């Protein structure tokens, strides 16, 4: 029964969060600071998720094949490669380093 209570509370919390977003006055959303934050927040969250998934192994810092793949993808981005080339470089380097270890 505790699982259903947790599910119900999660549903109510998600609904209230969405409702709270709809109740924000339009004047607040038109402020330049809010617009800049709304534009940059997804990028920051994606960067944090990428860093956590690349360098974390449970509770420990891990520098392994994932870090090498990320470095290769970053290099491809610096060289202005197309998106598929960036992903392919990351995958290929990660697979290569894993094959060598």
XYZ file of C-alpha atoms in Angstrom:
101
model
C 0.000 0.000 0.000
C 2.924 2.361 0.639
C 3.911 2.186 -3.022
C 0.483 3.454 -4.089
C 0.676 6.308 -1.616
C 4.062 7.297 -3.061
C 2.690 7.073 -6.604
C -0.343 9.178 -5.661
C 1.806 11.828 -3.975
C 4.082 11.931 -7.006
C 1.112 12.403 -9.341
C -0.284 15.213 -7.187
C 3.149 16.850 -6.922
C 3.678 16.745 -10.688
C 0.229 18.189 -11.320
C 0.751 20.998 -8.808
C 4.154 21.822 -10.305
C 2.614 22.089 -13.770
C -0.280 24.174 -12.400
C 2.166 26.490 -10.624
C 3.945 27.085 -13.934
C 0.656 28.047 -15.581
C -0.185 30.497 -12.791
C 2.979 32.580 -13.213
C 2.018 36.051 -14.497
C 3.046 36.874 -18.066
C 4.954 39.943 -16.860
C 7.349 37.765 -14.904
C 8.056 35.571 -17.938
C 8.831 38.594 -20.116
C 11.701 39.837 -17.946
C 15.105 39.595 -19.679
C 16.710 37.741 -16.767
C 13.985 35.079 -16.780
C 14.277 34.659 -20.547
C 18.079 34.280 -20.350
C 17.779 31.744 -17.555
C 15.132 29.804 -19.467
C 17.432 29.684 -22.496
C 20.540 28.604 -20.555
C 19.024 26.244 -17.986
C 18.537 23.256 -20.345
C 22.153 23.544 -21.501
C 23.418 23.614 -17.921
C 21.283 20.634 -16.925
C 22.430 18.623 -19.943
C 26.072 19.455 -19.202
C 25.652 18.391 -15.577
C 23.986 15.140 -16.607
C 26.729 14.430 -19.138
C 29.453 15.083 -16.576
C 27.753 12.912 -13.967
C 27.235 10.025 -16.374
C 30.768 10.294 -17.758
C 32.879 10.744 -14.652
C 30.868 9.039 -11.908
C 30.974 5.356 -11.101
C 28.693 4.916 -8.148
C 30.295 7.007 -5.424
C 33.709 7.344 -7.037
C 35.303 9.475 -9.719
C 36.115 7.356 -12.751
C 38.364 8.279 -15.644
C 37.826 5.507 -18.141
C 36.779 4.982 -21.750
C 33.775 7.269 -21.334
C 36.051 10.227 -20.610
C 38.106 9.471 -23.715
C 34.933 9.312 -25.811
C 33.743 12.619 -24.405
C 37.107 14.198 -25.180
C 36.917 12.917 -28.769
C 33.388 14.275 -29.160
C 34.470 17.633 -27.723
C 37.377 17.765 -30.171
C 35.006 17.020 -33.040
C 32.750 19.844 -31.847
C 35.694 22.247 -31.727
C 36.510 21.251 -35.303
C 32.873 22.027 -36.239
C 32.066 18.492 -37.365
C 28.451 17.546 -38.126
C 26.426 16.085 -35.255
C 26.562 12.501 -36.525
C 30.335 12.730 -36.847
C 30.566 14.022 -33.263
C 28.487 11.111 -31.970
C 30.372 8.635 -34.143
C 33.743 9.892 -32.927
C 32.653 9.567 -29.306
C 31.317 6.063 -29.843
C 34.336 4.907 -31.828
C 36.892 6.208 -29.331
C 34.961 4.803 -26.376
C 34.697 1.396 -28.049
C 38.367 1.490 -29.041
C 39.572 2.318 -25.545
C 37.321 -0.377 -24.048
C 38.678 -2.894 -26.548
C 42.259 -2.045 -25.591
C 41.671 -2.384 -21.844
